[in-house]
PDB file of C-alpha atoms (C1' of nucleotides) in Angstrom:
ATOM      1  CA  UNK G  28      95.629 -85.305 193.000  1.00 94.00           C
ATOM      2  CA  UNK G  29      97.301 -86.572 196.130  1.00 96.00           C
ATOM      3  CA  UNK G  30      96.899 -89.660 198.261  1.00 97.00           C
ATOM      4  CA  UNK G  31      96.820 -89.942 202.042  1.00 97.00           C
ATOM      5  CA  UNK G  32      96.380 -92.307 204.929  1.00 96.00           C
ATOM      6  CA  UNK G  33      94.135 -91.212 207.784  1.00 97.00           C
ATOM      7  CA  UNK G  34      94.170 -92.975 211.136  1.00 96.00           C
ATOM      8  CA  UNK G  35      91.286 -93.290 213.511  1.00 96.00           C
ATOM      9  CA  UNK G  36      90.465 -95.408 216.504  1.00 95.00           C
ATOM     10  CA  UNK G  37      87.357 -97.409 215.621  1.00 95.00           C
ATOM     11  CA  UNK G  38      86.226 -97.262 219.262  1.00 93.00           C
ATOM     12  CA  UNK G  39      85.910 -93.501 218.736  1.00 92.00           C
ATOM     13  CA  UNK G  40      85.115 -93.262 215.038  1.00 94.00           C
ATOM     14  CA  UNK G  41      85.523 -96.129 212.588  1.00 95.00           C
ATOM     15  CA  UNK G  42      84.627 -96.751 208.976  1.00 97.00           C
ATOM     16  CA  UNK G  43      81.369 -98.400 210.038  1.00 96.00           C
ATOM     17  CA  UNK G  44      80.307 -95.213 211.784  1.00 95.00           C
ATOM     18  CA  UNK G  45      80.858 -93.416 208.495  1.00 96.00           C
ATOM     19  CA  UNK G  46      79.112 -96.102 206.471  1.00 95.00           C
ATOM     20  CA  UNK G  47      76.043 -95.839 208.722  1.00 94.00           C
ATOM     21  CA  UNK G  48      75.823 -92.061 208.398  1.00 93.00           C
ATOM     22  CA  UNK G  49      73.103 -91.061 205.953  1.00 94.00           C
ATOM     23  CA  UNK G  50      75.381 -88.508 204.290  1.00 95.00           C
ATOM     24  CA  UNK G  51      78.333 -90.946 204.220  1.00 96.00           C
ATOM     25  CA  UNK G  52      80.302 -87.880 205.127  1.00 96.00           C
ATOM     26  CA  UNK G  53      82.009 -86.580 208.252  1.00 96.00           C
ATOM     27  CA  UNK G  54      84.178 -83.795 209.604  1.00 96.00           C
ATOM     28  CA  UNK G  55      87.719 -84.932 210.435  1.00 96.00           C
ATOM     29  CA  UNK G  56      88.097 -82.732 213.489  1.00 94.00           C
ATOM     30  CA  UNK G  57      90.083 -82.909 216.696  1.00 93.00           C
ATOM     31  CA  UNK G  58      93.571 -82.980 215.162  1.00 94.00           C
ATOM     32  CA  UNK G  59      95.951 -81.245 217.585  1.00 93.00           C
ATOM     33  CA  UNK G  60      99.324 -81.806 215.995  1.00 93.00           C
ATOM     34  CA  UNK G  61     101.050 -79.067 214.004  1.00 93.00           C
ATOM     35  CA  UNK G  62     102.496 -81.251 211.265  1.00 93.00           C
ATOM     36  CA  UNK G  63      99.114 -82.780 210.628  1.00 95.00           C
ATOM     37  CA  UNK G  64      97.457 -79.363 210.895  1.00 95.00           C
ATOM     38  CA  UNK G  65      99.669 -78.114 208.074  1.00 94.00           C
ATOM     39  CA  UNK G  66      98.587 -80.982 205.864  1.00 95.00           C
ATOM     40  CA  UNK G  67      94.920 -80.374 206.669  1.00 96.00           C
ATOM     41  CA  UNK G  68      95.206 -76.639 206.087  1.00 95.00           C
ATOM     42  CA  UNK G  69      97.595 -76.437 203.150  1.00 94.00           C
ATOM     43  CA  UNK G  70      98.026 -79.677 201.310  1.00 95.00           C
ATOM     44  CA  UNK G  71      94.859 -81.748 201.242  1.00 97.00           C
ATOM     45  CA  UNK G  72      92.689 -80.836 198.276  1.00 97.00           C
ATOM     46  CA  UNK G  73      89.122 -81.633 197.338  1.00 97.00           C
ATOM     47  CA  UNK G  74      89.082 -84.907 195.442  1.00 97.00           C
ATOM     48  CA  UNK G  75      92.201 -86.319 197.089  1.00 97.00           C
ATOM     49  CA  UNK G  76      91.793 -89.927 198.183  1.00 97.00           C
ATOM     50  CA  UNK G  77      92.797 -91.415 201.518  1.00 97.00           C
ATOM     51  CA  UNK G  78      93.040 -94.835 203.063  1.00 97.00           C
ATOM     52  CA  UNK G  79      90.943 -95.153 206.215  1.00 97.00           C
ATOM     53  CA  UNK G  80      93.157 -96.833 208.805  1.00 96.00           C
ATOM     54  CA  UNK G  81      92.002 -98.320 212.095  1.00 96.00           C
ATOM     55  CA  UNK G  82      94.493 -98.037 214.957  1.00 95.00           C
ATOM     56  CA  UNK G  83      94.543 -99.169 218.577  1.00 94.00           C
ATOM     57  CA  UNK G  84      92.181-102.044 217.942  1.00 94.00           C
ATOM     58  CA  UNK G  85      92.046-105.793 217.537  1.00 93.00           C
ATOM     59  CA  UNK G  86      93.107-105.818 213.889  1.00 94.00           C
ATOM     60  CA  UNK G  87      94.900-102.627 212.885  1.00 95.00           C
ATOM     61  CA  UNK G  88      94.862-101.998 209.157  1.00 95.00           C
ATOM     62  CA  UNK G  89      93.314-100.231 206.194  1.00 97.00           C
ATOM     63  CA  UNK G  90      89.554-100.712 206.062  1.00 97.00           C
ATOM     64  CA  UNK G  91      88.566 -98.598 203.076  1.00 97.00           C
ATOM     65  CA  UNK G  92      88.857 -95.404 201.098  1.00 97.00           C
ATOM     66  CA  UNK G  93      87.535 -91.883 201.651  1.00 97.00           C
ATOM     67  CA  UNK G  94      87.635 -88.767 199.503  1.00 98.00           C
ATOM     68  CA  UNK G  95      88.306 -85.222 200.653  1.00 97.00           C
ATOM     69  CA  UNK G  96      84.927 -83.512 200.233  1.00 97.00           C
ATOM     70  CA  UNK G  97      85.782 -80.153 201.781  1.00 97.00           C
ATOM     71  CA  UNK G  98      89.216 -78.618 202.077  1.00 96.00           C
ATOM     72  CA  UNK G  99      90.835 -77.265 205.213  1.00 95.00           C
ATOM     73  CA  UNK G 100      88.807 -74.870 207.335  1.00 96.00           C
ATOM     74  CA  UNK G 101      89.028 -73.879 211.025  1.00 95.00           C
ATOM     75  CA  UNK G 102      88.094 -76.649 213.459  1.00 94.00           C
ATOM     76  CA  UNK G 103      85.217 -75.225 215.519  1.00 93.00           C
ATOM     77  CA  UNK G 104      85.602 -77.794 218.303  1.00 92.00           C
ATOM     78  CA  UNK G 105      88.737 -75.883 219.364  1.00 91.00           C
ATOM     79  CA  UNK G 106      86.549 -72.856 220.191  1.00 89.00           C
ATOM     80  CA  UNK G 107      83.987 -74.725 222.273  1.00 86.00           C
ATOM     81  CA  UNK G 108      84.462 -74.322 225.992  1.00 83.00           C
ATOM     82  CA  UNK G 109      84.072 -77.618 227.741  1.00 80.00           C
ATOM     83  CA  UNK G 110      84.664 -79.598 224.576  1.00 82.00           C
ATOM     84  CA  UNK G 111      87.310 -82.309 225.016  1.00 82.00           C
ATOM     85  CA  UNK G 112      89.243 -80.767 222.114  1.00 86.00           C
ATOM     86  CA  UNK G 113      88.874 -77.185 223.278  1.00 86.00           C
ATOM     87  CA  UNK G 114      92.065 -75.128 222.925  1.00 86.00           C
ATOM     88  CA  UNK G 115      92.175 -71.601 224.393  1.00 81.00           C
ATOM     89  CA  UNK G 116      95.027 -70.732 221.995  1.00 83.00           C
ATOM     90  CA  UNK G 117      92.658 -71.006 219.046  1.00 86.00           C
ATOM     91  CA  UNK G 118      90.064 -68.353 218.242  1.00 84.00           C
ATOM     92  CA  UNK G 119      87.811 -67.760 215.233  1.00 87.00           C
ATOM     93  CA  UNK G 120      89.899 -64.681 214.366  1.00 86.00           C
ATOM     94  CA  UNK G 121      93.196 -66.549 214.524  1.00 87.00           C
ATOM     95  CA  UNK G 122      92.406 -70.257 214.328  1.00 91.00           C
ATOM     96  CA  UNK G 123      95.158 -72.677 215.284  1.00 92.00           C
ATOM     97  CA  UNK G 124      93.510 -75.920 214.265  1.00 94.00           C
ATOM     98  CA  UNK G 125      91.989 -77.054 210.983  1.00 95.00           C
ATOM     99  CA  UNK G 126      89.831 -79.889 209.742  1.00 96.00           C
ATOM    100  CA  UNK G 127      88.611 -81.319 206.453  1.00 97.00           C
ATOM    101  CA  UNK G 128      85.485 -83.219 205.529  1.00 97.00           C
ATOM    102  CA  UNK G 129      85.675 -86.683 204.043  1.00 97.00           C
ATOM    103  CA  UNK G 130      83.121 -88.858 202.274  1.00 97.00           C
ATOM    104  CA  UNK G 131      83.106 -92.619 202.053  1.00 98.00           C
ATOM    105  CA  UNK G 132      84.229 -94.041 198.728  1.00 97.00           C
ATOM    106  CA  UNK G 133      84.527 -97.702 199.588  1.00 96.00           C
ATOM    107  CA  UNK G 134      84.691-100.058 202.508  1.00 96.00           C
ATOM    108  CA  UNK G 135      86.849-103.058 201.659  1.00 96.00           C
ATOM    109  CA  UNK G 136      85.236-106.484 201.874  1.00 94.00           C
ATOM    110  CA  UNK G 137      88.363-107.494 203.773  1.00 94.00           C
ATOM    111  CA  UNK G 138      90.726-105.076 205.478  1.00 95.00           C
ATOM    112  CA  UNK G 139      94.369-104.879 204.485  1.00 95.00           C
ATOM    113  CA  UNK G 140      95.784-105.680 207.864  1.00 95.00           C
ATOM    114  CA  UNK G 141      98.921-104.182 209.315  1.00 94.00           C
ATOM    115  CA  UNK G 142     100.311-107.718 209.187  1.00 94.00           C
ATOM    116  CA  UNK G 143      99.775-107.832 205.433  1.00 94.00           C
ATOM    117  CA  UNK G 144     101.284-104.391 204.989  1.00 94.00           C
ATOM    118  CA  UNK G 145     104.331-105.427 206.981  1.00 92.00           C
ATOM    119  CA  UNK G 146     104.662-108.644 205.010  1.00 91.00           C
ATOM    120  CA  UNK G 147     104.812-106.524 201.853  1.00 91.00           C
ATOM    121  CA  UNK G 148     106.945-103.757 203.313  1.00 87.00           C
ATOM    122  CA  UNK G 149     109.737-104.316 200.794  1.00 86.00           C
ATOM    123  CA  UNK G 150     107.499-103.543 197.824  1.00 86.00           C
ATOM    124  CA  UNK G 151     105.695-100.693 199.558  1.00 86.00           C
ATOM    125  CA  UNK G 152     108.848 -98.590 199.637  1.00 83.00           C
ATOM    126  CA  UNK G 153     108.856 -96.987 203.076  1.00 83.00           C
ATOM    127  CA  UNK G 154     105.142 -96.543 203.535  1.00 87.00           C
ATOM    128  CA  UNK G 155     105.141 -94.063 206.420  1.00 89.00           C
ATOM    129  CA  UNK G 156     102.672 -95.998 208.534  1.00 86.00           C
ATOM    130  CA  UNK G 157     105.255 -98.778 208.715  1.00 88.00           C
ATOM    131  CA  UNK G 158     108.071 -96.532 209.800  1.00 87.00           C
ATOM    132  CA  UNK G 159     109.241 -97.063 213.352  1.00 82.00           C
ATOM    133  CA  UNK G 160     107.777 -94.606 215.816  1.00 82.00           C
ATOM    134  CA  UNK G 161     105.479 -92.916 213.346  1.00 87.00           C
ATOM    135  CA  UNK G 162     102.624 -91.297 215.210  1.00 88.00           C
ATOM    136  CA  UNK G 163     101.146 -88.828 212.737  1.00 93.00           C
ATOM    137  CA  UNK G 164      97.429 -89.386 212.318  1.00 94.00           C
ATOM    138  CA  UNK G 165      97.609 -88.357 208.654  1.00 95.00           C
ATOM    139  CA  UNK G 166     100.477 -89.251 206.352  1.00 94.00           C
ATOM    140  CA  UNK G 167     101.028 -88.820 202.606  1.00 94.00           C
ATOM    141  CA  UNK G 168     101.018 -91.883 200.361  1.00 95.00           C
ATOM    142  CA  UNK G 169     102.713 -91.904 196.960  1.00 94.00           C
ATOM    143  CA  UNK G 170     100.809 -92.877 193.802  1.00 95.00           C
ATOM    144  CA  UNK G 171     102.920 -95.982 193.487  1.00 94.00           C
ATOM    145  CA  UNK G 172     102.298 -96.991 197.096  1.00 94.00           C
ATOM    146  CA  UNK G 173      98.590 -96.375 196.618  1.00 95.00           C
ATOM    147  CA  UNK G 174      98.474 -98.716 193.637  1.00 94.00           C
ATOM    148  CA  UNK G 175     100.436-101.424 195.401  1.00 93.00           C
ATOM    149  CA  UNK G 176      98.304-101.301 198.537  1.00 94.00           C
ATOM    150  CA  UNK G 177      95.135-101.478 196.425  1.00 93.00           C
ATOM    151  CA  UNK G 178      96.485-104.560 194.717  1.00 92.00           C
ATOM    152  CA  UNK G 179      96.694-106.198 198.140  1.00 90.00           C
ATOM    153  CA  UNK G 180      93.001-105.450 198.666  1.00 83.00           C
ATOM    154  CA  UNK G 181      91.815-107.091 195.461  1.00 75.00           C
TER     155      UNK G 181
ATOM    156  C1'  DG C  25      99.239-103.293 230.987  1.00 85.80           C
ATOM    157  C1'  DC C  26     103.811-102.502 229.016  1.00 85.80           C
ATOM    158  C1'  DC C  27     106.907 -99.775 226.715  1.00 85.80           C
ATOM    159  C1'  DA C  28     109.310 -97.467 222.824  1.00 85.80           C
ATOM    160  C1'  DA C  29     109.060 -93.411 220.358  1.00 85.80           C
ATOM    161  C1'  DC C  30     107.799 -89.115 219.677  1.00 85.80           C
ATOM    162  C1'  DG C  31     105.731 -84.137 220.500  1.00 85.80           C
ATOM    163  C1'  DT C  32     105.097 -80.493 223.790  1.00 85.80           C
ATOM    164  C1'  DT C  33     106.032 -77.795 227.781  1.00 85.80           C
ATOM    165  C1'  DG C  34     108.532 -74.933 230.700  1.00 85.80           C
ATOM    166  C1'  DG C  35     112.521 -73.699 233.614  1.00 85.80           C
ATOM    167  C1'  DC C  36     116.882 -71.976 233.004  1.00 85.80           C
TER     168       DC C  36
ATOM    169  C1'  DG Q   1     118.204 -72.349 222.571  1.00 85.80           C
ATOM    170  C1'  DC Q   2     118.805 -76.431 225.493  1.00 85.80           C
ATOM    171  C1'  DC Q   3     116.948 -80.296 227.610  1.00 85.80           C
ATOM    172  C1'  DA Q   4     114.523 -82.913 231.258  1.00 85.80           C
ATOM    173  C1'  DA Q   5     109.998 -84.077 232.428  1.00 85.80           C
ATOM    174  C1'  DC Q   6     105.777 -85.221 231.044  1.00 85.80           C
ATOM    175  C1'  DG Q   7     101.827 -86.714 228.083  1.00 85.80           C
ATOM    176  C1'  DT Q   8     100.259 -89.298 224.108  1.00 85.80           C
ATOM    177  C1'  DT Q   9     100.273 -92.793 220.580  1.00 85.80           C
ATOM    178  C1'  DG Q  10      99.794 -97.338 219.197  1.00 85.80           C
ATOM    179  C1'  DG Q  11     101.438-102.087 218.580  1.00 85.80           C
ATOM    180  C1'  DC Q  12     101.891-105.992 221.162  1.00 85.80           C
TER     181       DC Q  12
END
DNA sequence: GCCAACGTTGGC
DNA sequence: GCCAACGTTGGC
């Protein structure tokens, strides 16, 4: 099993939106970056766990945990004319973009803020979210990093 | 709003 | 294949 960190802007879709959904489950669509596409399509497996990270907001940080509920499949929003994420390059026959589905595992009582992560950067061994200029909306997390971050949450 | 850092585009 | 221009991300 692998571990991940998935970023989202809470003003668009945050962990509370997921927590309010009856199914506690959502499609992670709209990714339009090839590196991230490859992870969605090839590497993320059902049962993998991911930190849910809030970006571009008052208090950036990790707000909870989700599980991959459905593995990579073509992102239908790319096919929809008029959709903000429409991409004419992508077609059902030869899809360019992929998505997964995630389900809520846990919302932390208190988020692990970016500040806290930075303060513990030395022990977190190059957590990718802390790397200068990192912009990928999904990044892998090692088992050891996962454990150490969780310790910060408890 | 600023700006650094990065990905993508497109002319050559 | 190079690289400048442009758009986007995301913390501050």
